[in-house]
Short mmCIF file of N, CA, C and O in Angstrom, two decimals:
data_model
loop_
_atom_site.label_atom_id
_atom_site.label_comp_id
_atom_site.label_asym_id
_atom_site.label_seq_id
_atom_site.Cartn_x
_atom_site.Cartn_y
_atom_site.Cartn_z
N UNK A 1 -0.68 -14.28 -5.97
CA UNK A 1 -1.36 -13.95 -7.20
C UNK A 1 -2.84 -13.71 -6.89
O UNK A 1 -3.41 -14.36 -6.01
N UNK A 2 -3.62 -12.51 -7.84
CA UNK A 2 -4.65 -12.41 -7.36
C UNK A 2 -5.57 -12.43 -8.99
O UNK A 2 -5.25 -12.21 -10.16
N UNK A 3 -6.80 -12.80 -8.31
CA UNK A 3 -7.68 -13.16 -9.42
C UNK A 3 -8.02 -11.90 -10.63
O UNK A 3 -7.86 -10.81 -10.08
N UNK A 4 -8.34 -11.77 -11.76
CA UNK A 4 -8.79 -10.97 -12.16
C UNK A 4 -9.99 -10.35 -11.76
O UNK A 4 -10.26 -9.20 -12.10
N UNK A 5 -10.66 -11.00 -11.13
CA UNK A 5 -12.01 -10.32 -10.43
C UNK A 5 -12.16 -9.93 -9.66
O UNK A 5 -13.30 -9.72 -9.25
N UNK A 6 -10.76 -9.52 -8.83
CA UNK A 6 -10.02 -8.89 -7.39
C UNK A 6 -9.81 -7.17 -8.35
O UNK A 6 -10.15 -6.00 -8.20
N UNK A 7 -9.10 -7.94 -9.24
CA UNK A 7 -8.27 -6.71 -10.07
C UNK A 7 -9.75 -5.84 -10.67
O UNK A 7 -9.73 -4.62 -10.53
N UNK A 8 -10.48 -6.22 -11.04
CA UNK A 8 -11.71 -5.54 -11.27
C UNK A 8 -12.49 -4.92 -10.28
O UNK A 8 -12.77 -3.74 -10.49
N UNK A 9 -12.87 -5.40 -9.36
CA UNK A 9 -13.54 -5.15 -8.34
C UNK A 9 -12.91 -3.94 -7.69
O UNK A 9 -13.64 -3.01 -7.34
N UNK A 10 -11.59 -3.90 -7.50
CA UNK A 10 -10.97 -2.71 -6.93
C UNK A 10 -9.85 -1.67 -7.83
O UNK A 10 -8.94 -0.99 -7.35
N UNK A 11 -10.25 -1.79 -9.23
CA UNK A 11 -9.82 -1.01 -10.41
C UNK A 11 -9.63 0.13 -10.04
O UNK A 11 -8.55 0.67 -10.29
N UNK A 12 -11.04 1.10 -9.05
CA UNK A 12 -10.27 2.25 -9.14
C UNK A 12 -9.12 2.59 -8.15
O UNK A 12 -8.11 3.23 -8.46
N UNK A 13 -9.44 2.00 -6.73
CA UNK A 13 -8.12 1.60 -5.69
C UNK A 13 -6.92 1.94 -6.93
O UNK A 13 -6.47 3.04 -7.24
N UNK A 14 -6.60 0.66 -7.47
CA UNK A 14 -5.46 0.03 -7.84
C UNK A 14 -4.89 1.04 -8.91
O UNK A 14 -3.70 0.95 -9.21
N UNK A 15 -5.98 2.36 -9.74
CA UNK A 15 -5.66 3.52 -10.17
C UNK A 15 -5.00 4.64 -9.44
O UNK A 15 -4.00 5.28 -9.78
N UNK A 16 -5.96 4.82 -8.05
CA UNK A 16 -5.37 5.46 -7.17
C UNK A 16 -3.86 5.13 -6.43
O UNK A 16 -3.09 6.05 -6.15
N UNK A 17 -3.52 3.53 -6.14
CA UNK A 17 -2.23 3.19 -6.46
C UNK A 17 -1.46 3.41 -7.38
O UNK A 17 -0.34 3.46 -6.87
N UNK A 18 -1.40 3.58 -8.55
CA UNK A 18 -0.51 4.16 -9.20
C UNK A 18 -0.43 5.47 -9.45
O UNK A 18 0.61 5.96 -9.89
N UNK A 19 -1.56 6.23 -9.19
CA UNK A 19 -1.20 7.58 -9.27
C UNK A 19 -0.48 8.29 -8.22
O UNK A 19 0.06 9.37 -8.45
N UNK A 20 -0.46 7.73 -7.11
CA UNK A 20 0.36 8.04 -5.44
C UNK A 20 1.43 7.36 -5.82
O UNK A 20 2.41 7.91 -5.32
N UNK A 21 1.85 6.13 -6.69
CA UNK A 21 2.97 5.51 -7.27
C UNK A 21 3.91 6.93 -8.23
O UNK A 21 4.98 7.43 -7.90
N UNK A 22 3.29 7.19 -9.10
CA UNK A 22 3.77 8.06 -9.98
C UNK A 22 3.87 9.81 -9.29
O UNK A 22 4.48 10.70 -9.88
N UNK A 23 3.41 9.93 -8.48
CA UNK A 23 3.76 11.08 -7.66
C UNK A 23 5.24 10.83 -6.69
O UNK A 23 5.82 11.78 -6.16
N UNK A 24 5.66 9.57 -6.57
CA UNK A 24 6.33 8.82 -5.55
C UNK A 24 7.86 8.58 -6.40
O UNK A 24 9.01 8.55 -5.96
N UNK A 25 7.39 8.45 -7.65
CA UNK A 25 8.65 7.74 -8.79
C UNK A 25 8.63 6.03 -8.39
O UNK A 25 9.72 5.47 -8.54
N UNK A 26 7.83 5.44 -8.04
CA UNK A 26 8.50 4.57 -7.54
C UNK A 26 8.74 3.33 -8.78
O UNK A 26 8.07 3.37 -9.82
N UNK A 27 9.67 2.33 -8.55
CA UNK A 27 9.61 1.23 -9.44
C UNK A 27 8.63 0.94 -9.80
O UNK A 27 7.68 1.57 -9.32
N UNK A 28 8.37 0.01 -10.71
CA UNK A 28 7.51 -1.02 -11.59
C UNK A 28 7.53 -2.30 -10.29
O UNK A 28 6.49 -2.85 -9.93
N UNK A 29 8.35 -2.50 -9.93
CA UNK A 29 8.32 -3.76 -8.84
C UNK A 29 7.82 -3.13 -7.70
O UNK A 29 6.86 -3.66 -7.13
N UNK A 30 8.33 -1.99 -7.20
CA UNK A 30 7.58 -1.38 -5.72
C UNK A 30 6.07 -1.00 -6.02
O UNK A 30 5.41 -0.48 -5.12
N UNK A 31 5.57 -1.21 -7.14
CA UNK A 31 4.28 -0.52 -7.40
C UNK A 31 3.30 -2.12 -7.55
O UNK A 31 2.11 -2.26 -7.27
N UNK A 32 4.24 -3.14 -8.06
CA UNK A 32 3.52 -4.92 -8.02
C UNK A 32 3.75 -4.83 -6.82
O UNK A 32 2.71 -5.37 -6.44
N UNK A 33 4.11 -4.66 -6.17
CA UNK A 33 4.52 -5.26 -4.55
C UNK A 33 3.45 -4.43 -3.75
O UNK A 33 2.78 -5.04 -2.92
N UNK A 34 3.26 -3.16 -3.92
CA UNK A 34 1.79 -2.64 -3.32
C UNK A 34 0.47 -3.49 -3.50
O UNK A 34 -0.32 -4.03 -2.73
N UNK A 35 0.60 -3.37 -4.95
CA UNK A 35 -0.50 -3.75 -5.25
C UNK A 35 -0.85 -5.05 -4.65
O UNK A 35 -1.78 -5.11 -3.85
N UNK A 36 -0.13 -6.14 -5.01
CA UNK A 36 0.01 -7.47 -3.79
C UNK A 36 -0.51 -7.51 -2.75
O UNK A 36 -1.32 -8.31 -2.27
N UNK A 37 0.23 -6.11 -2.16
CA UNK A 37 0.17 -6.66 -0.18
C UNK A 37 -1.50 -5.89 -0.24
O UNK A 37 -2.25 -6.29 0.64
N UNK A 38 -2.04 -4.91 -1.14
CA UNK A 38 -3.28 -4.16 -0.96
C UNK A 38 -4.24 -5.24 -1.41
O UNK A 38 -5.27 -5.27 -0.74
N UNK A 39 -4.12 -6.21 -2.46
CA UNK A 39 -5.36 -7.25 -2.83
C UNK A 39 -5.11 -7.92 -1.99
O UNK A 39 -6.04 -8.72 -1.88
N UNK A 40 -4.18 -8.17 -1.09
CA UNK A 40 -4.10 -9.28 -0.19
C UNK A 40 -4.67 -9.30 1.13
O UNK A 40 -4.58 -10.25 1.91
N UNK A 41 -5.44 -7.87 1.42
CA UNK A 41 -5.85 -7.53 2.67
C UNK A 41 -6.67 -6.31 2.31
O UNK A 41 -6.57 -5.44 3.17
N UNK A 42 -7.56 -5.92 1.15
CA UNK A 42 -8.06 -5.28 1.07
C UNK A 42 -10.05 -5.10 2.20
O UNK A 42 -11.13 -5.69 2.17
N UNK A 43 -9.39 -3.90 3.00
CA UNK A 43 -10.61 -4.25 4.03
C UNK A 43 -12.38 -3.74 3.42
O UNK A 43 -12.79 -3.13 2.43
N UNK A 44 -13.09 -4.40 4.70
CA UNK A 44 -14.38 -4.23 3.79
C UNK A 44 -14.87 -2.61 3.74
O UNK A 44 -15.47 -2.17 2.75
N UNK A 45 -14.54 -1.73 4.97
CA UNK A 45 -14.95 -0.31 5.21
C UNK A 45 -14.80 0.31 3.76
O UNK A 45 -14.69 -0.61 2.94
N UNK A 46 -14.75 1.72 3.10
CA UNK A 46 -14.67 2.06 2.12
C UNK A 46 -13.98 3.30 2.88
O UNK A 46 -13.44 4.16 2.18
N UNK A 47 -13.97 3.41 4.15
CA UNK A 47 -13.06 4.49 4.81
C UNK A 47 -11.41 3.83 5.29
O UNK A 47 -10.49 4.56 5.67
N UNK A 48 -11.37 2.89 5.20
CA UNK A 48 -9.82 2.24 5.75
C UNK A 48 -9.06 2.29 4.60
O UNK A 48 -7.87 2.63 4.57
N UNK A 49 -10.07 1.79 3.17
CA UNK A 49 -9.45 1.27 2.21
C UNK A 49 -8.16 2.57 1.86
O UNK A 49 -7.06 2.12 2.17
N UNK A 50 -8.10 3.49 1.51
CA UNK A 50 -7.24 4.46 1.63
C UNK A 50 -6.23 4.30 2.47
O UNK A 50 -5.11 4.31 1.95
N UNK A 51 -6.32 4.12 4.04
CA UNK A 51 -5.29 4.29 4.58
C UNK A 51 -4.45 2.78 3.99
O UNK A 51 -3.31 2.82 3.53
N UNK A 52 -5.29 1.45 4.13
CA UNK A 52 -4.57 0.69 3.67
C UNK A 52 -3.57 0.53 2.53
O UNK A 52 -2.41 0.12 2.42
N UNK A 53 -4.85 1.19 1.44
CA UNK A 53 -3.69 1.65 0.28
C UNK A 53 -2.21 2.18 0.52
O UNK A 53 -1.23 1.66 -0.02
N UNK A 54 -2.16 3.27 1.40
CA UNK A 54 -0.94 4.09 1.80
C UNK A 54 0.03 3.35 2.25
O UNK A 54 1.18 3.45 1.83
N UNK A 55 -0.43 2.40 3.30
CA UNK A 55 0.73 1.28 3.93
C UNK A 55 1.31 0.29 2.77
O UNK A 55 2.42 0.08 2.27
N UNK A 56 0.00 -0.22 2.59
CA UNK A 56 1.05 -0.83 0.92
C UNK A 56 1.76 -0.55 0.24
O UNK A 56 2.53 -1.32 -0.33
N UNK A 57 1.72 0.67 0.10
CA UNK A 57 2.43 1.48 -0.77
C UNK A 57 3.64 1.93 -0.05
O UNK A 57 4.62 1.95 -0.79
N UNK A 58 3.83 2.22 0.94
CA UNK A 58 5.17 2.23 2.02
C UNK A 58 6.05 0.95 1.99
O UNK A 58 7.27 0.85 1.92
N UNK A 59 4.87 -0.22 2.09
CA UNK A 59 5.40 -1.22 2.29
C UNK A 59 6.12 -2.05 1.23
O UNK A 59 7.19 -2.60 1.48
N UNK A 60 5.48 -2.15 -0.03
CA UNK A 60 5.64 -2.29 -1.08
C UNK A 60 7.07 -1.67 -1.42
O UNK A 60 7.98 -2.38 -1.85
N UNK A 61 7.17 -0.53 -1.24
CA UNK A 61 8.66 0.29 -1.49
C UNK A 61 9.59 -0.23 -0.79
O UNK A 61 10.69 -0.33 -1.34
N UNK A 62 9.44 -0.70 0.55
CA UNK A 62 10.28 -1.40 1.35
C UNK A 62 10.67 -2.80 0.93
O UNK A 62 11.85 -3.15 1.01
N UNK A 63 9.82 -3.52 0.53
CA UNK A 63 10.21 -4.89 -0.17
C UNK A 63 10.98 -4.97 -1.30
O UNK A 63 11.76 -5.91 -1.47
N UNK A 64 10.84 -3.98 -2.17
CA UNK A 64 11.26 -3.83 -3.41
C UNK A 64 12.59 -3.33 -3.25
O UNK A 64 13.38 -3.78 -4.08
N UNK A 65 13.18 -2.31 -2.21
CA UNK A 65 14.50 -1.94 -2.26
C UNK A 65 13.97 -0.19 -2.81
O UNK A 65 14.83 0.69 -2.81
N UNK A 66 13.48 -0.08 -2.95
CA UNK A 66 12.69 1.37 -3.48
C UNK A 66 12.18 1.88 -2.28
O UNK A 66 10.98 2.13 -2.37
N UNK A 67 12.76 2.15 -1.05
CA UNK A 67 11.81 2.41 0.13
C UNK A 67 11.74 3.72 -0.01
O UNK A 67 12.70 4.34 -0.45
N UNK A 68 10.38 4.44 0.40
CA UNK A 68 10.29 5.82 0.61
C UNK A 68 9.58 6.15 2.31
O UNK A 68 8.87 5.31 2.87
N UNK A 69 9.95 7.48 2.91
CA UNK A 69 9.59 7.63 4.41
C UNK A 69 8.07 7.82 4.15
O UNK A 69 7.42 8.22 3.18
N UNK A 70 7.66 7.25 5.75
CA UNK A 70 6.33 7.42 5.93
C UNK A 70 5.57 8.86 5.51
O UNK A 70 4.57 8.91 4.78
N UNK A 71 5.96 9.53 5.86
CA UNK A 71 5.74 11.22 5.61
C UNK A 71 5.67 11.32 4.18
O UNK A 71 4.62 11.79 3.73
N UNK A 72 6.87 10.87 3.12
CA UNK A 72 6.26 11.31 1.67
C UNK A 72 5.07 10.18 1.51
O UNK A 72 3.93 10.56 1.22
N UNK A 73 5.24 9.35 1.63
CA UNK A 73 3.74 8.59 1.17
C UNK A 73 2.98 8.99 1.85
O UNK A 73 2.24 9.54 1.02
N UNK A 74 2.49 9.18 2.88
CA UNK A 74 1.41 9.87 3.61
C UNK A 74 1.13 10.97 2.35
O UNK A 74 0.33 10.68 1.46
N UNK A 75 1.75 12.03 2.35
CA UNK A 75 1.55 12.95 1.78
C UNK A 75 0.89 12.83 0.22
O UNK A 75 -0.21 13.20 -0.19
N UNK A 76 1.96 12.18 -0.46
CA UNK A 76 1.05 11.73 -1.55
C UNK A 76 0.08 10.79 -1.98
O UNK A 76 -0.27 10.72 -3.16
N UNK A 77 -0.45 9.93 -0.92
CA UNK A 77 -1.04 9.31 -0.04
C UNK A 77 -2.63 10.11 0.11
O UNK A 77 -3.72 9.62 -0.21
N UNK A 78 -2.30 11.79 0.83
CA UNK A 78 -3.26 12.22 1.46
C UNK A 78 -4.16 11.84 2.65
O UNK A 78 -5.37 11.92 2.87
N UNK A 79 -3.07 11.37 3.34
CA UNK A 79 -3.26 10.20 4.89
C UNK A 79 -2.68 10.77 6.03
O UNK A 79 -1.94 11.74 5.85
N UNK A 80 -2.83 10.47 6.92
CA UNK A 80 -1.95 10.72 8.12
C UNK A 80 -0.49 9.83 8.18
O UNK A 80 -0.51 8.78 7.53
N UNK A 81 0.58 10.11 8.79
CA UNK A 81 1.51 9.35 8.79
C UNK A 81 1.53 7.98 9.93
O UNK A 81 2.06 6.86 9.88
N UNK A 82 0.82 8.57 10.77
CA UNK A 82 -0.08 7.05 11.68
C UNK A 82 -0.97 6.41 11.08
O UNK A 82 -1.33 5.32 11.53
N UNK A 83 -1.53 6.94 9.94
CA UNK A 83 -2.09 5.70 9.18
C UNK A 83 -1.43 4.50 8.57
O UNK A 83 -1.75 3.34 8.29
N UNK A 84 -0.21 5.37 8.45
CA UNK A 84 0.61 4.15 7.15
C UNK A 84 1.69 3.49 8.61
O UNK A 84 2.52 2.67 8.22
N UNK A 85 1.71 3.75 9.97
CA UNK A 85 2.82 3.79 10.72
C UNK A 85 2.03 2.24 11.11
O UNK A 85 2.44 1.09 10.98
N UNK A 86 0.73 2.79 11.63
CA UNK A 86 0.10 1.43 12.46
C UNK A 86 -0.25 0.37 11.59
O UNK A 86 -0.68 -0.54 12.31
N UNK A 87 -0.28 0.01 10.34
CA UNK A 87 -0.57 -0.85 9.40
C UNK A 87 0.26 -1.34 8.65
O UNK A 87 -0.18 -2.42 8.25
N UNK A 88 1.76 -1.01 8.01
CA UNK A 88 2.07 -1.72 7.18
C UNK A 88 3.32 -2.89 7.81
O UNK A 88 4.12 -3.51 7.11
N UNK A 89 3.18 -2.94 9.28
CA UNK A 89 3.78 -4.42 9.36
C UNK A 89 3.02 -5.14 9.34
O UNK A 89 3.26 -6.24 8.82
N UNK A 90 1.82 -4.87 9.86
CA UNK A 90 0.60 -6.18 9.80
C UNK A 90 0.81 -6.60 8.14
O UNK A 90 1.28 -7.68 7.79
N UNK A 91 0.43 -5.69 7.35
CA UNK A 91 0.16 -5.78 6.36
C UNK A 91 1.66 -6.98 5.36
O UNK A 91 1.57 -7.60 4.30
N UNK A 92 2.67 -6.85 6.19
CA UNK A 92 3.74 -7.52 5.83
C UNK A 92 3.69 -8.74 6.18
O UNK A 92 3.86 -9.63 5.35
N UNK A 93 3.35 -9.09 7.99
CA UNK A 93 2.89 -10.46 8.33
C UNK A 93 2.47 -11.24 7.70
O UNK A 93 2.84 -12.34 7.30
N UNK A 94 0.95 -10.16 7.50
CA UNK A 94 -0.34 -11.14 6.74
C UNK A 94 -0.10 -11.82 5.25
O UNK A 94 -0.80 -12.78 4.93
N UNK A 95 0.89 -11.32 4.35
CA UNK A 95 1.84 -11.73 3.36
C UNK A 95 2.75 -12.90 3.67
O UNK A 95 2.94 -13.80 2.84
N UNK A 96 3.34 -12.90 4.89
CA UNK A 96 4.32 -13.95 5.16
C UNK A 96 5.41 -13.40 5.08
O UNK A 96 6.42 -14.10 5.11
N UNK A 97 5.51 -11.97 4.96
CA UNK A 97 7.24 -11.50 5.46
C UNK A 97 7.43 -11.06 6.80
O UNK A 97 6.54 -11.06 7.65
N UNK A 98 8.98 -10.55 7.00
CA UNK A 98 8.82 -10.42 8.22
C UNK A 98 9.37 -9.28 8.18
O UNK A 98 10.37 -8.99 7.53
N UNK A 99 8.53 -8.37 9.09
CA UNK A 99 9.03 -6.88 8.78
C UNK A 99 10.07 -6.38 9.27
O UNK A 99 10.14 -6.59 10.48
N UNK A 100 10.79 -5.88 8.92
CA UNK A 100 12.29 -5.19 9.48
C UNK A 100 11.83 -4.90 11.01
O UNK A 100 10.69 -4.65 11.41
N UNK A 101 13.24 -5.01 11.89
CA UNK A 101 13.25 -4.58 13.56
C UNK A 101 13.76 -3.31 13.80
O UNK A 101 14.13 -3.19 14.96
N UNK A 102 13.92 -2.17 13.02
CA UNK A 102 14.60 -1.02 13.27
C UNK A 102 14.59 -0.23 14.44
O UNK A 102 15.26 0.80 14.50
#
């Protein structure tokens, strides 16, 4: 759970999450589950924050059962697909899951 003053502080992020959400279709739960793993590791750069967004948002879909490939989120994303490739197991760790071995 994250504070409301998390949720403020990164309002427009968490807009830009749902609008890459709603380009995506994704659930109501794959879109809490981004949002989660993104307040939960949101970095200080203002240039990462994006790619991070993207992995969450991969990742998020993956937790939820809503998974989508790296390539469409990238894309609607507007990221590289090594952005979202090299980040969203960390981003799963640092949560306390354990990311799939595929």
């Amino acid at each position: 759970m994250h504070s409301a003053r998390d949720r403020i502080e990164y309002e427009p992020w968490l807009e830009e999450l749902s609008e890459i959400a709603d380009r995506l279709e994704l659930t109501t739960e794959a879109r809490s589950c981004a949002a989660d793993l993104f307040l939960a590791d949101v970095p200080d750069s203002d240039r990462s924050k994006r790619a991070v967004l993207a992995a969450s948002v991969y990742a998020g879909s993956l937790v939820a059962g809503d998974g989508r490939t790296q390539r469409a989120v990238a894309d609607a994303a507007d990221v590289s697909r090594l952005s979202i490739q090299s980040r969203w197991k960390d981003l799963l760790e640092s949560a306390g899951l354990e990311p799939p071995r595929w």
